[in-house]
């Protein structure tokens, strides 16, 4: 009777018996040409920013059919520093601080290879004490008109120094834009200079700003510590580029 011990050992499976190994290497032919695909990141896209135009009155602004994002805030909120950090161009938004342009709406184009696919609008900082009252009132009107009527406006970023919180003029602006935000206009309260806050102060400021933003969002940002820069670039991209049903972008 055959026992297990007496049967010959089963051959061990070897790689060479399972897979045919080619001994002689095949000469590699020329590789097919693969077109170079340049993927642009939201940060790279932001870095394409360049000056487009400046306007002292609303009717001087060109009508555009590309999405526009407005940056607003009281003077000294950190708006120029934020735009310069985001676009990685030292002097871009300071163009808006040049004498004669401080009360202008300055537009910057975004888009690779010179093609504008979105626009940033830098609105004049408000609340600067040295501006005569007449000018202040005129400007509040121009700004309110812009925010309410600009057709290609896709979103508003309200910059706010969280150590000061929302000022009276910020509240006025919130009231002006509230109907559009309720209708679905993108809105972000950006709490600047967050490097000046402790972690818990930052969290508290953020939760207050989220309430004040109504249907909008709130984020912390520091140009000094580069906090929130990529996040902001991504949001700007998302606001201005429609996602396809499969999740890709145009
Ligand atoms: P704007 O009037 O809103 O354009 O404000 P600026 O960009 O000119 O900034 C006002 C002041 O805040 C300047 O002294 C900036 O150096 C300072 N500032 C701006 N961003 C930051 C930041 O992220 N951290 C700190 N610590 N200071 C900032």
PDB file of C-alpha atoms and ligand atoms in Angstrom:
ATOM      1  CA  UNK A   1       0.000   0.000   0.000  1.00  0.00           C
ATOM      2  CA  UNK A   2       1.413   3.288  -0.976  1.00  0.00           C
ATOM      3  CA  UNK A   3       1.874   5.731   1.840  1.00  0.00           C
ATOM      4  CA  UNK A   4       2.342   9.467   1.648  1.00  0.00           C
ATOM      5  CA  UNK A   5       5.978   8.995   2.521  1.00  0.00           C
ATOM      6  CA  UNK A   6       6.675   6.596  -0.261  1.00  0.00           C
ATOM      7  CA  UNK A   7       5.259   8.785  -3.128  1.00  0.00           C
ATOM      8  CA  UNK A   8       7.861  10.821  -4.997  1.00  0.00           C
ATOM      9  CA  UNK A   9       8.069  14.472  -3.893  1.00  0.00           C
ATOM     10  CA  UNK A  10       5.966  16.828  -6.007  1.00  0.00           C
ATOM     11  CA  UNK A  11       8.141  19.061  -8.196  1.00  0.00           C
ATOM     12  CA  UNK A  12       8.543  22.550  -6.724  1.00  0.00           C
ATOM     13  CA  UNK A  13       6.912  25.174  -8.918  1.00  0.00           C
ATOM     14  CA  UNK A  14       9.581  27.265 -10.456  1.00  0.00           C
ATOM     15  CA  UNK A  15       9.272  30.686 -12.052  1.00  0.00           C
ATOM     16  CA  UNK A  16      10.786  29.450 -15.280  1.00  0.00           C
ATOM     17  CA  UNK A  17       8.210  26.715 -15.657  1.00  0.00           C
ATOM     18  CA  UNK A  18       5.332  29.117 -15.054  1.00  0.00           C
ATOM     19  CA  UNK A  19       6.563  32.046 -17.102  1.00  0.00           C
ATOM     20  CA  UNK A  20       8.459  31.904 -20.338  1.00  0.00           C
ATOM     21  CA  UNK A  21      11.549  33.966 -19.756  1.00  0.00           C
ATOM     22  CA  UNK A  22      12.947  35.655 -22.824  1.00  0.00           C
ATOM     23  CA  UNK A  23      16.665  35.212 -22.761  1.00  0.00           C
ATOM     24  CA  UNK A  24      17.729  37.582 -25.508  1.00  0.00           C
ATOM     25  CA  UNK A  25      16.839  41.239 -24.890  1.00  0.00           C
ATOM     26  CA  UNK A  26      14.730  42.817 -27.586  1.00  0.00           C
ATOM     27  CA  UNK A  27      16.174  45.930 -29.142  1.00  0.00           C
ATOM     28  CA  UNK A  28      14.042  48.906 -28.108  1.00  0.00           C
ATOM     29  CA  UNK A  29      12.644  50.758 -31.085  1.00  0.00           C
ATOM     30  CA  UNK A  30      12.194  54.516 -31.083  1.00  0.00           C
ATOM     31  CA  UNK A  31       9.673  55.607 -28.485  1.00  0.00           C
ATOM     32  CA  UNK A  32       6.509  57.153 -29.857  1.00  0.00           C
ATOM     33  CA  UNK A  33       6.364  60.933 -29.538  1.00  0.00           C
ATOM     34  CA  UNK A  34       4.342  61.893 -26.469  1.00  0.00           C
ATOM     35  CA  UNK A  35       3.063  65.442 -26.596  1.00  0.00           C
ATOM     36  CA  UNK A  36       4.221  67.481 -23.597  1.00  0.00           C
ATOM     37  CA  UNK A  37       1.264  68.245 -21.356  1.00  0.00           C
ATOM     38  CA  UNK A  38       1.748  71.328 -19.240  1.00  0.00           C
ATOM     39  CA  UNK A  39      -0.535  71.105 -16.236  1.00  0.00           C
ATOM     40  CA  UNK A  40      -1.247  74.449 -14.670  1.00  0.00           C
ATOM     41  CA  UNK A  41      -1.836  74.480 -10.928  1.00  0.00           C
ATOM     42  CA  UNK A  42      -4.049  77.109  -9.286  1.00  0.00           C
ATOM     43  CA  UNK A  43      -0.869  78.706  -7.883  1.00  0.00           C
ATOM     44  CA  UNK A  44       0.797  78.729 -11.317  1.00  0.00           C
ATOM     45  CA  UNK A  45      -2.346  80.230 -12.743  1.00  0.00           C
ATOM     46  CA  UNK A  46      -2.309  82.969 -10.116  1.00  0.00           C
ATOM     47  CA  UNK A  47       1.271  83.802 -11.057  1.00  0.00           C
ATOM     48  CA  UNK A  48       0.136  84.698 -14.595  1.00  0.00           C
ATOM     49  CA  UNK A  49      -1.533  87.867 -13.233  1.00  0.00           C
ATOM     50  CA  UNK A  50      -0.805  91.038 -15.159  1.00  0.00           C
ATOM     51  CA  UNK A  51      -2.204  94.532 -15.176  1.00  0.00           C
ATOM     52  CA  UNK A  52      -5.206  94.908 -17.475  1.00  0.00           C
ATOM     53  CA  UNK A  53      -6.743  98.320 -16.917  1.00  0.00           C
ATOM     54  CA  UNK A  54      -7.776 100.916 -14.374  1.00  0.00           C
ATOM     55  CA  UNK A  55     -11.021 102.853 -14.113  1.00  0.00           C
ATOM     56  CA  UNK A  56     -12.176 105.770 -12.013  1.00  0.00           C
ATOM     57  CA  UNK A  57     -15.819 105.305 -12.876  1.00  0.00           C
ATOM     58  CA  UNK A  58     -17.903 102.212 -13.321  1.00  0.00           C
ATOM     59  CA  UNK A  59     -18.784 103.057 -16.914  1.00  0.00           C
ATOM     60  CA  UNK A  60     -15.074 103.220 -17.761  1.00  0.00           C
ATOM     61  CA  UNK A  61     -14.675  99.532 -16.944  1.00  0.00           C
ATOM     62  CA  UNK A  62     -14.676  97.294 -20.016  1.00  0.00           C
ATOM     63  CA  UNK A  63     -17.562  94.841 -20.227  1.00  0.00           C
ATOM     64  CA  UNK A  64     -15.930  91.421 -19.998  1.00  0.00           C
ATOM     65  CA  UNK A  65     -17.262  87.955 -20.582  1.00  0.00           C
ATOM     66  CA  UNK A  66     -14.718  86.184 -18.377  1.00  0.00           C
ATOM     67  CA  UNK A  67     -15.404  85.593 -14.660  1.00  0.00           C
ATOM     68  CA  UNK A  68     -14.231  88.329 -12.303  1.00  0.00           C
ATOM     69  CA  UNK A  69     -13.344  88.208  -8.609  1.00  0.00           C
ATOM     70  CA  UNK A  70     -13.375  91.396  -6.549  1.00  0.00           C
ATOM     71  CA  UNK A  71     -11.014  92.029  -3.634  1.00  0.00           C
ATOM     72  CA  UNK A  72     -12.400  94.543  -1.175  1.00  0.00           C
ATOM     73  CA  UNK A  73     -11.557  95.733   2.315  1.00  0.00           C
ATOM     74  CA  UNK A  74     -10.841  98.725   4.483  1.00  0.00           C
ATOM     75  CA  UNK A  75      -7.476 100.353   3.907  1.00  0.00           C
ATOM     76  CA  UNK A  76      -4.667  98.661   5.797  1.00  0.00           C
ATOM     77  CA  UNK A  77      -6.539  95.331   5.915  1.00  0.00           C
ATOM     78  CA  UNK A  78      -3.664  93.730   3.991  1.00  0.00           C
ATOM     79  CA  UNK A  79      -5.302  93.640   0.550  1.00  0.00           C
ATOM     80  CA  UNK A  80      -2.276  94.715  -1.515  1.00  0.00           C
ATOM     81  CA  UNK A  81      -0.003  92.339   0.385  1.00  0.00           C
ATOM     82  CA  UNK A  82      -2.467  89.507  -0.148  1.00  0.00           C
ATOM     83  CA  UNK A  83      -2.787  90.108  -3.905  1.00  0.00           C
ATOM     84  CA  UNK A  84       0.977  90.405  -4.273  1.00  0.00           C
ATOM     85  CA  UNK A  85       1.551  87.183  -2.307  1.00  0.00           C
ATOM     86  CA  UNK A  86      -1.097  85.311  -4.241  1.00  0.00           C
ATOM     87  CA  UNK A  87       0.215  86.417  -7.623  1.00  0.00           C
ATOM     88  CA  UNK A  88       3.838  86.337  -6.467  1.00  0.00           C
ATOM     89  CA  UNK A  89       4.393  89.772  -7.944  1.00  0.00           C
ATOM     90  CA  UNK A  90       5.776  92.328  -5.609  1.00  0.00           C
ATOM     91  CA  UNK A  91       4.376  95.427  -7.183  1.00  0.00           C
ATOM     92  CA  UNK A  92       1.152  94.316  -8.817  1.00  0.00           C
ATOM     93  CA  UNK A  93      -1.401  95.514  -6.315  1.00  0.00           C
ATOM     94  CA  UNK A  94       0.788  98.381  -5.222  1.00  0.00           C
ATOM     95  CA  UNK A  95       0.031  99.696  -8.696  1.00  0.00           C
ATOM     96  CA  UNK A  96      -3.315 100.437  -7.080  1.00  0.00           C
ATOM     97  CA  UNK A  97      -1.566 102.578  -4.484  1.00  0.00           C
ATOM     98  CA  UNK A  98       0.100 104.836  -7.013  1.00  0.00           C
ATOM     99  CA  UNK A  99      -0.978 108.443  -6.693  1.00  0.00           C
ATOM    100  CA  UNK A 100      -4.042 108.941  -8.824  1.00  0.00           C
ATOM    101  CA  UNK A 101      -4.993 105.271  -8.768  1.00  0.00           C
ATOM    102  CA  UNK A 102      -5.902 104.837  -5.120  1.00  0.00           C
ATOM    103  CA  UNK A 103      -9.536 105.506  -5.907  1.00  0.00           C
ATOM    104  CA  UNK A 104      -9.676 103.407  -9.030  1.00  0.00           C
ATOM    105  CA  UNK A 105     -10.848  99.902  -9.740  1.00  0.00           C
ATOM    106  CA  UNK A 106      -7.766  98.104 -11.036  1.00  0.00           C
ATOM    107  CA  UNK A 107      -8.201  94.959 -13.106  1.00  0.00           C
ATOM    108  CA  UNK A 108      -5.613  92.189 -13.463  1.00  0.00           C
ATOM    109  CA  UNK A 109      -5.825  89.459 -16.085  1.00  0.00           C
ATOM    110  CA  UNK A 110      -5.259  85.800 -15.286  1.00  0.00           C
ATOM    111  CA  UNK A 111      -4.563  83.053 -17.775  1.00  0.00           C
ATOM    112  CA  UNK A 112      -1.679  81.314 -19.463  1.00  0.00           C
ATOM    113  CA  UNK A 113      -0.122  82.264 -22.791  1.00  0.00           C
ATOM    114  CA  UNK A 114      -1.593  85.721 -22.703  1.00  0.00           C
ATOM    115  CA  UNK A 115      -5.164  84.438 -22.884  1.00  0.00           C
ATOM    116  CA  UNK A 116      -7.356  85.965 -20.185  1.00  0.00           C
ATOM    117  CA  UNK A 117      -9.621  83.363 -18.596  1.00  0.00           C
ATOM    118  CA  UNK A 118     -10.463  85.338 -15.446  1.00  0.00           C
ATOM    119  CA  UNK A 119      -9.945  88.770 -13.942  1.00  0.00           C
ATOM    120  CA  UNK A 120      -9.108  90.028 -10.468  1.00  0.00           C
ATOM    121  CA  UNK A 121     -10.590  93.389  -9.545  1.00  0.00           C
ATOM    122  CA  UNK A 122      -8.776  95.327  -6.848  1.00  0.00           C
ATOM    123  CA  UNK A 123     -11.210  97.806  -5.368  1.00  0.00           C
ATOM    124  CA  UNK A 124      -9.991 100.843  -3.445  1.00  0.00           C
ATOM    125  CA  UNK A 125      -9.552 100.407   0.295  1.00  0.00           C
ATOM    126  CA  UNK A 126     -12.200 102.267   2.229  1.00  0.00           C
ATOM    127  CA  UNK A 127     -12.227 103.986   5.597  1.00  0.00           C
ATOM    128  CA  UNK A 128      -8.962 105.841   5.167  1.00  0.00           C
ATOM    129  CA  UNK A 129      -9.348 108.813   7.492  1.00  0.00           C
ATOM    130  CA  UNK A 130      -7.423 111.299   5.333  1.00  0.00           C
ATOM    131  CA  UNK A 131      -9.837 111.000   2.386  1.00  0.00           C
ATOM    132  CA  UNK A 132     -12.295 113.935   2.216  1.00  0.00           C
ATOM    133  CA  UNK A 133     -15.864 112.990   3.055  1.00  0.00           C
ATOM    134  CA  UNK A 134     -17.158 113.893  -0.420  1.00  0.00           C
ATOM    135  CA  UNK A 135     -14.697 111.472  -2.036  1.00  0.00           C
ATOM    136  CA  UNK A 136     -15.553 108.759   0.465  1.00  0.00           C
ATOM    137  CA  UNK A 137     -19.241 109.024  -0.305  1.00  0.00           C
ATOM    138  CA  UNK A 138     -18.643 109.085  -4.055  1.00  0.00           C
ATOM    139  CA  UNK A 139     -16.528 105.976  -3.714  1.00  0.00           C
ATOM    140  CA  UNK A 140     -18.953 104.085  -1.580  1.00  0.00           C
ATOM    141  CA  UNK A 141     -21.486 104.634  -4.366  1.00  0.00           C
ATOM    142  CA  UNK A 142     -19.144 103.512  -7.149  1.00  0.00           C
ATOM    143  CA  UNK A 143     -18.194 100.428  -5.180  1.00  0.00           C
ATOM    144  CA  UNK A 144     -21.742  99.528  -4.222  1.00  0.00           C
ATOM    145  CA  UNK A 145     -22.806  99.961  -7.849  1.00  0.00           C
ATOM    146  CA  UNK A 146     -19.957  97.789  -9.016  1.00  0.00           C
ATOM    147  CA  UNK A 147     -20.722  95.014  -6.524  1.00  0.00           C
ATOM    148  CA  UNK A 148     -24.433  95.047  -7.294  1.00  0.00           C
ATOM    149  CA  UNK A 149     -24.376  95.442 -11.070  1.00  0.00           C
ATOM    150  CA  UNK A 150     -21.141  93.950 -12.449  1.00  0.00           C
ATOM    151  CA  UNK A 151     -22.477  91.147 -14.609  1.00  0.00           C
ATOM    152  CA  UNK A 152     -19.400  88.930 -14.849  1.00  0.00           C
ATOM    153  CA  UNK A 153     -18.726  89.110 -11.095  1.00  0.00           C
ATOM    154  CA  UNK A 154     -18.285  85.534  -9.849  1.00  0.00           C
ATOM    155  CA  UNK A 155     -17.106  86.156  -6.332  1.00  0.00           C
ATOM    156  CA  UNK A 156     -16.087  88.650  -3.677  1.00  0.00           C
ATOM    157  CA  UNK A 157     -13.207  88.384  -1.230  1.00  0.00           C
ATOM    158  CA  UNK A 158     -13.646  90.697   1.750  1.00  0.00           C
ATOM    159  CA  UNK A 159     -10.352  91.143   3.547  1.00  0.00           C
ATOM    160  CA  UNK A 160     -10.535  91.881   7.211  1.00  0.00           C
ATOM    161  CA  UNK A 161      -7.943  92.293   9.951  1.00  0.00           C
ATOM    162  CA  UNK A 162      -9.319  89.938  12.629  1.00  0.00           C
ATOM    163  CA  UNK A 163      -7.782  91.989  15.428  1.00  0.00           C
ATOM    164  CA  UNK A 164     -10.154  94.800  14.452  1.00  0.00           C
ATOM    165  CA  UNK A 165     -13.065  92.632  13.335  1.00  0.00           C
ATOM    166  CA  UNK A 166     -15.726  93.919  10.987  1.00  0.00           C
ATOM    167  CA  UNK A 167     -15.903  97.699  10.956  1.00  0.00           C
ATOM    168  CA  UNK A 168     -19.026  99.735  10.273  1.00  0.00           C
ATOM    169  CA  UNK A 169     -18.055 100.103   6.611  1.00  0.00           C
ATOM    170  CA  UNK A 170     -17.521  96.340   6.304  1.00  0.00           C
ATOM    171  CA  UNK A 171     -21.035  95.868   7.661  1.00  0.00           C
ATOM    172  CA  UNK A 172     -22.418  98.332   5.084  1.00  0.00           C
ATOM    173  CA  UNK A 173     -20.664  96.373   2.353  1.00  0.00           C
ATOM    174  CA  UNK A 174     -22.053  93.091   3.710  1.00  0.00           C
ATOM    175  CA  UNK A 175     -25.564  94.519   3.520  1.00  0.00           C
ATOM    176  CA  UNK A 176     -24.987  95.682  -0.067  1.00  0.00           C
ATOM    177  CA  UNK A 177     -23.843  92.278  -1.284  1.00  0.00           C
ATOM    178  CA  UNK A 178     -26.095  90.092   0.859  1.00  0.00           C
ATOM    179  CA  UNK A 179     -28.854  89.713  -1.800  1.00  0.00           C
ATOM    180  CA  UNK A 180     -26.296  88.599  -4.409  1.00  0.00           C
ATOM    181  CA  UNK A 181     -24.657  86.179  -1.962  1.00  0.00           C
ATOM    182  CA  UNK A 182     -28.084  84.757  -1.165  1.00  0.00           C
ATOM    183  CA  UNK A 183     -28.618  84.311  -4.904  1.00  0.00           C
ATOM    184  CA  UNK A 184     -25.441  82.227  -5.039  1.00  0.00           C
ATOM    185  CA  UNK A 185     -22.585  84.692  -5.627  1.00  0.00           C
ATOM    186  CA  UNK A 186     -19.382  83.266  -4.134  1.00  0.00           C
ATOM    187  CA  UNK A 187     -18.222  85.099  -1.041  1.00  0.00           C
ATOM    188  CA  UNK A 188     -15.223  84.760   1.239  1.00  0.00           C
ATOM    189  CA  UNK A 189     -14.244  86.672   4.353  1.00  0.00           C
ATOM    190  CA  UNK A 190     -10.461  86.458   4.449  1.00  0.00           C
ATOM    191  CA  UNK A 191      -8.991  87.070   7.882  1.00  0.00           C
ATOM    192  CA  UNK A 192      -5.574  88.529   7.167  1.00  0.00           C
ATOM    193  CA  UNK A 193      -2.399  88.774   9.285  1.00  0.00           C
ATOM    194  CA  UNK A 194      -3.328  85.527  11.060  1.00  0.00           C
ATOM    195  CA  UNK A 195       0.302  85.255  12.217  1.00  0.00           C
ATOM    196  CA  UNK A 196      -0.628  87.872  14.805  1.00  0.00           C
ATOM    197  CA  UNK A 197      -3.208  85.560  16.394  1.00  0.00           C
ATOM    198  CA  UNK A 198      -2.772  82.579  18.701  1.00  0.00           C
ATOM    199  CA  UNK A 199      -4.345  79.326  17.568  1.00  0.00           C
ATOM    200  CA  UNK A 200      -7.386  79.799  19.789  1.00  0.00           C
ATOM    201  CA  UNK A 201      -7.820  83.463  18.791  1.00  0.00           C
ATOM    202  CA  UNK A 202      -7.687  82.351  15.151  1.00  0.00           C
ATOM    203  CA  UNK A 203     -10.328  79.671  15.710  1.00  0.00           C
ATOM    204  CA  UNK A 204     -12.598  82.148  17.496  1.00  0.00           C
ATOM    205  CA  UNK A 205     -12.189  84.838  14.800  1.00  0.00           C
ATOM    206  CA  UNK A 206     -12.933  82.222  12.163  1.00  0.00           C
ATOM    207  CA  UNK A 207     -16.168  81.071  13.749  1.00  0.00           C
ATOM    208  CA  UNK A 208     -17.402  84.672  14.144  1.00  0.00           C
ATOM    209  CA  UNK A 209     -16.483  85.489  10.521  1.00  0.00           C
ATOM    210  CA  UNK A 210     -18.302  82.371   9.294  1.00  0.00           C
ATOM    211  CA  UNK A 211     -21.483  83.631  10.913  1.00  0.00           C
ATOM    212  CA  UNK A 212     -21.001  87.125   9.483  1.00  0.00           C
ATOM    213  CA  UNK A 213     -20.331  85.716   6.011  1.00  0.00           C
ATOM    214  CA  UNK A 214     -23.938  84.511   5.740  1.00  0.00           C
ATOM    215  CA  UNK A 215     -23.938  82.004   2.905  1.00  0.00           C
ATOM    216  CA  UNK A 216     -20.228  82.638   2.288  1.00  0.00           C
ATOM    217  CA  UNK A 217     -17.046  81.148   3.697  1.00  0.00           C
ATOM    218  CA  UNK A 218     -14.303  82.392   6.011  1.00  0.00           C
ATOM    219  CA  UNK A 219     -10.593  81.564   5.979  1.00  0.00           C
ATOM    220  CA  UNK A 220      -7.432  82.561   7.786  1.00  0.00           C
ATOM    221  CA  UNK A 221      -4.567  84.031   5.767  1.00  0.00           C
ATOM    222  CA  UNK A 222      -1.065  85.221   6.490  1.00  0.00           C
ATOM    223  CA  UNK A 223       1.189  86.681   3.831  1.00  0.00           C
ATOM    224  CA  UNK A 224       4.020  86.654   6.343  1.00  0.00           C
ATOM    225  CA  UNK A 225       3.724  82.947   7.192  1.00  0.00           C
ATOM    226  CA  UNK A 226       2.268  81.980   3.797  1.00  0.00           C
ATOM    227  CA  UNK A 227      -0.741  80.494   5.539  1.00  0.00           C
ATOM    228  CA  UNK A 228      -3.771  79.834   3.363  1.00  0.00           C
ATOM    229  CA  UNK A 229      -2.149  80.987   0.101  1.00  0.00           C
ATOM    230  CA  UNK A 230      -2.613  77.722  -1.818  1.00  0.00           C
ATOM    231  CA  UNK A 231      -6.047  77.305  -0.363  1.00  0.00           C
ATOM    232  CA  UNK A 232      -7.037  80.753  -1.622  1.00  0.00           C
ATOM    233  CA  UNK A 233      -5.584  80.110  -5.092  1.00  0.00           C
ATOM    234  CA  UNK A 234      -7.555  76.858  -5.288  1.00  0.00           C
ATOM    235  CA  UNK A 235     -10.760  78.617  -4.277  1.00  0.00           C
ATOM    236  CA  UNK A 236     -10.220  81.382  -6.871  1.00  0.00           C
ATOM    237  CA  UNK A 237      -9.685  78.675  -9.492  1.00  0.00           C
ATOM    238  CA  UNK A 238     -12.819  76.782  -8.452  1.00  0.00           C
ATOM    239  CA  UNK A 239     -14.921  79.959  -8.542  1.00  0.00           C
ATOM    240  CA  UNK A 240     -13.859  80.799 -12.073  1.00  0.00           C
ATOM    241  CA  UNK A 241     -13.663  77.371 -13.725  1.00  0.00           C
ATOM    242  CA  UNK A 242     -16.780  75.334 -14.180  1.00  0.00           C
ATOM    243  CA  UNK A 243     -16.280  71.691 -13.239  1.00  0.00           C
ATOM    244  CA  UNK A 244     -17.378  69.197 -15.909  1.00  0.00           C
ATOM    245  CA  UNK A 245     -19.766  66.412 -14.794  1.00  0.00           C
ATOM    246  CA  UNK A 246     -16.774  64.047 -14.584  1.00  0.00           C
ATOM    247  CA  UNK A 247     -15.035  66.385 -12.131  1.00  0.00           C
ATOM    248  CA  UNK A 248     -12.491  67.743 -14.620  1.00  0.00           C
ATOM    249  CA  UNK A 249     -12.174  71.384 -15.622  1.00  0.00           C
ATOM    250  CA  UNK A 250     -12.242  73.083 -19.014  1.00  0.00           C
TER     251      UNK A 250
HETATM  252  P1  LIG B   1      -4.007  97.496   2.200  1.00  0.00           P
HETATM  253  O1  LIG B   1      -4.126  98.941   2.539  1.00  0.00           O
HETATM  254  O2  LIG B   1      -5.256  96.755   2.547  1.00  0.00           O
HETATM  255  O3  LIG B   1      -3.566  97.247   0.790  1.00  0.00           O
HETATM  256  O4  LIG B   1      -2.897  96.870   3.208  1.00  0.00           O
HETATM  257  P2  LIG B   1      -1.367  96.531   2.962  1.00  0.00           P
HETATM  258  O5  LIG B   1      -1.231  95.316   2.120  1.00  0.00           O
HETATM  259  O6  LIG B   1      -0.653  97.745   2.515  1.00  0.00           O
HETATM  260  O7  LIG B   1      -0.931  96.110   4.441  1.00  0.00           O
HETATM  261  C1  LIG B   1      -1.106  96.987   5.537  1.00  0.00           C
HETATM  262  C2  LIG B   1      -0.072  96.670   6.599  1.00  0.00           C
HETATM  263  O8  LIG B   1      -0.264  95.349   7.100  1.00  0.00           O
HETATM  264  C3  LIG B   1       1.354  96.723   6.068  1.00  0.00           C
HETATM  265  O9  LIG B   1       2.171  97.270   7.060  1.00  0.00           O
HETATM  266  C4  LIG B   1       1.707  95.255   5.847  1.00  0.00           C
HETATM  267  O10 LIG B   1       3.080  94.989   5.967  1.00  0.00           O
HETATM  268  C5  LIG B   1       0.917  94.574   6.969  1.00  0.00           C
HETATM  269  N1  LIG B   1       0.581  93.184   6.600  1.00  0.00           N
HETATM  270  C6  LIG B   1      -0.035  92.772   5.485  1.00  0.00           C
HETATM  271  N2  LIG B   1      -0.168  91.426   5.487  1.00  0.00           N
HETATM  272  C7  LIG B   1       0.383  90.977   6.622  1.00  0.00           C
HETATM  273  C8  LIG B   1       0.557  89.663   7.204  1.00  0.00           C
HETATM  274  O11 LIG B   1       0.177  88.621   6.668  1.00  0.00           O
HETATM  275  N3  LIG B   1       1.145  89.596   8.430  1.00  0.00           N
HETATM  276  C9  LIG B   1       1.560  90.720   9.080  1.00  0.00           C
HETATM  277  N4  LIG B   1       2.111  90.543  10.278  1.00  0.00           N
HETATM  278  N5  LIG B   1       1.437  91.958   8.564  1.00  0.00           N
HETATM  279  C10 LIG B   1       0.854  92.098   7.351  1.00  0.00           C
END
